[in-house]
């Protein structure tokens, strides 16, 4: 008996806005919408594929009335595939992200950012062919 990690759910005020932001960041597509929720992913889940093997989870944005009040206990790390970490951070700033300080200190190989609703995430090592391989964040 086993389970599969199929979705990561994020509470938010504006599911459409946050889904659009993360679609632009990750090159995902909207795969489902409903009252107060939007699901995005890189693939269309089917029961057969999920049962056969672990697949990348989708992101589900659910509308909730309360706001974010503290640092996330869980956060996403993203790795640019065709740019440096700093170039990707600049692209994400243009999409509506902000740089944040969660106590990571100076001189880190990763960049801590927040999405338009303040959820922290990290831009870690670049996977671009010419990029130097750096260790992932453990913040």
Tab-separated table of C-alpha atoms in Angstrom:
chain	number	residue	atom	x	y	z
A	1	UNK	CA	0.000	0.000	0.000
A	2	UNK	CA	1.378	3.426	-0.935
A	3	UNK	CA	0.376	6.972	-1.797
A	4	UNK	CA	1.550	9.475	-4.382
A	5	UNK	CA	2.354	13.171	-3.925
A	6	UNK	CA	-0.092	14.627	-6.467
A	7	UNK	CA	-0.769	18.268	-5.547
A	8	UNK	CA	0.775	21.071	-3.545
A	9	UNK	CA	-1.995	23.389	-2.321
A	10	UNK	CA	-1.405	27.080	-1.626
A	11	UNK	CA	-3.966	29.181	0.225
A	12	UNK	CA	-4.310	32.660	-1.262
A	13	UNK	CA	-6.592	35.649	-1.799
A	14	UNK	CA	-6.550	35.628	-5.619
A	15	UNK	CA	-6.113	32.157	-7.162
A	16	UNK	CA	-6.265	33.448	-10.745
A	17	UNK	CA	-3.515	36.024	-10.191
A	18	UNK	CA	-1.240	33.636	-8.321
A	19	UNK	CA	-1.811	30.846	-10.867
A	20	UNK	CA	-0.924	33.247	-13.692
A	21	UNK	CA	2.281	34.272	-11.880
A	22	UNK	CA	3.381	30.673	-11.283
A	23	UNK	CA	2.426	29.635	-14.837
A	24	UNK	CA	4.796	32.339	-16.108
A	25	UNK	CA	7.539	31.295	-13.675
A	26	UNK	CA	7.353	27.560	-14.376
A	27	UNK	CA	5.951	27.438	-17.930
A	28	UNK	CA	2.923	25.541	-16.562
A	29	UNK	CA	-0.632	25.652	-17.883
A	30	UNK	CA	-3.978	25.870	-16.147
A	31	UNK	CA	-5.343	22.329	-16.070
A	32	UNK	CA	-8.454	22.867	-13.915
A	33	UNK	CA	-10.547	25.703	-12.465
A	34	UNK	CA	-13.438	25.788	-10.090
A	35	UNK	CA	-15.138	28.050	-7.614
A	36	UNK	CA	-12.268	29.763	-5.783
A	37	UNK	CA	-9.539	27.434	-7.073
A	38	UNK	CA	-7.115	27.071	-9.973
A	39	UNK	CA	-4.856	24.075	-10.633
A	40	UNK	CA	-1.735	24.368	-12.788
A	41	UNK	CA	0.806	21.834	-13.945
A	42	UNK	CA	3.268	20.654	-16.543
A	43	UNK	CA	1.129	17.659	-17.457
A	44	UNK	CA	-2.505	16.507	-17.380
A	45	UNK	CA	-2.795	13.961	-14.541
A	46	UNK	CA	-4.502	10.655	-15.239
A	47	UNK	CA	-5.176	7.911	-12.713
A	48	UNK	CA	-3.165	5.428	-14.768
A	49	UNK	CA	-0.040	7.579	-14.917
A	50	UNK	CA	-0.232	8.445	-11.215
A	51	UNK	CA	-0.645	4.790	-10.252
A	52	UNK	CA	2.265	3.741	-12.500
A	53	UNK	CA	4.919	6.111	-11.144
A	54	UNK	CA	5.578	9.261	-9.161
A	55	UNK	CA	4.877	12.240	-11.409
A	56	UNK	CA	5.547	15.938	-10.764
A	57	UNK	CA	2.848	17.356	-8.478
A	58	UNK	CA	0.489	20.049	-9.684
A	59	UNK	CA	0.000	23.363	-7.850
A	60	UNK	CA	-3.497	24.182	-6.618
A	61	UNK	CA	-4.382	27.712	-5.508
A	62	UNK	CA	-7.367	27.911	-3.146
A	63	UNK	CA	-9.090	31.164	-2.130
A	64	UNK	CA	-9.130	31.734	1.635
A	65	UNK	CA	-10.221	34.831	3.583
A	66	UNK	CA	-7.211	35.111	5.912
A	67	UNK	CA	-3.874	36.580	4.913
A	68	UNK	CA	-0.359	35.199	5.306
A	69	UNK	CA	1.074	36.164	8.694
A	70	UNK	CA	4.420	34.368	9.163
A	71	UNK	CA	7.313	32.911	7.159
A	72	UNK	CA	6.312	29.822	5.190
A	73	UNK	CA	7.147	26.476	6.790
A	74	UNK	CA	7.280	24.987	3.289
A	75	UNK	CA	8.564	26.761	0.208
A	76	UNK	CA	9.340	26.054	-3.430
A	77	UNK	CA	12.833	26.131	-4.919
A	78	UNK	CA	13.121	26.904	-8.623
A	79	UNK	CA	16.180	26.389	-10.830
A	80	UNK	CA	16.566	28.399	-14.035
A	81	UNK	CA	17.216	26.199	-17.062
A	82	UNK	CA	18.601	28.766	-19.504
A	83	UNK	CA	19.863	31.709	-17.430
A	84	UNK	CA	21.936	32.487	-14.362
A	85	UNK	CA	20.327	32.618	-10.938
A	86	UNK	CA	20.581	36.430	-10.916
A	87	UNK	CA	19.148	36.764	-14.437
A	88	UNK	CA	16.220	34.565	-13.452
A	89	UNK	CA	15.679	36.623	-10.279
A	90	UNK	CA	15.503	39.749	-12.465
A	91	UNK	CA	12.909	38.059	-14.735
A	92	UNK	CA	10.820	37.062	-11.727
A	93	UNK	CA	10.973	40.603	-10.331
A	94	UNK	CA	9.500	41.808	-13.629
A	95	UNK	CA	6.687	39.240	-13.237
A	96	UNK	CA	5.762	40.618	-9.800
A	97	UNK	CA	8.028	38.800	-7.332
A	98	UNK	CA	9.984	40.654	-4.657
A	99	UNK	CA	13.307	39.926	-2.953
A	100	UNK	CA	12.903	39.112	0.740
A	101	UNK	CA	15.134	38.656	3.745
A	102	UNK	CA	14.250	35.667	5.901
A	103	UNK	CA	17.569	35.740	7.724
A	104	UNK	CA	19.569	33.982	5.014
A	105	UNK	CA	22.498	36.385	5.321
A	106	UNK	CA	24.706	37.819	2.572
A	107	UNK	CA	26.768	35.925	0.018
A	108	UNK	CA	24.402	33.016	-0.589
A	109	UNK	CA	24.296	31.150	-3.885
A	110	UNK	CA	20.494	31.376	-3.931
A	111	UNK	CA	18.049	34.290	-3.988
A	112	UNK	CA	15.078	34.372	-1.605
A	113	UNK	CA	11.996	35.892	-3.206
A	114	UNK	CA	8.256	36.153	-2.566
A	115	UNK	CA	5.399	35.735	-5.014
A	116	UNK	CA	2.758	38.483	-5.386
A	117	UNK	CA	0.981	37.309	-2.195
A	118	UNK	CA	4.152	37.105	-0.105
A	119	UNK	CA	4.843	33.352	-0.248
A	120	UNK	CA	8.601	32.834	-0.062
A	121	UNK	CA	10.470	30.769	-2.621
A	122	UNK	CA	14.107	30.404	-3.620
A	123	UNK	CA	15.855	30.743	-6.954
A	124	UNK	CA	18.656	28.211	-6.599
A	125	UNK	CA	21.411	26.851	-8.841
A	126	UNK	CA	21.115	27.391	-12.555
A	127	UNK	CA	20.684	24.322	-14.731
A	128	UNK	CA	21.810	26.204	-17.849
A	129	UNK	CA	24.495	24.199	-19.694
A	130	UNK	CA	27.180	26.842	-19.089
A	131	UNK	CA	26.237	27.529	-15.463
A	132	UNK	CA	28.476	26.592	-12.588
A	133	UNK	CA	26.890	23.854	-10.476
A	134	UNK	CA	26.166	25.149	-6.972
A	135	UNK	CA	24.642	23.310	-3.999
A	136	UNK	CA	20.921	23.763	-3.421
A	137	UNK	CA	19.587	25.896	-0.583
A	138	UNK	CA	18.708	24.473	2.782
A	139	UNK	CA	17.095	27.602	4.312
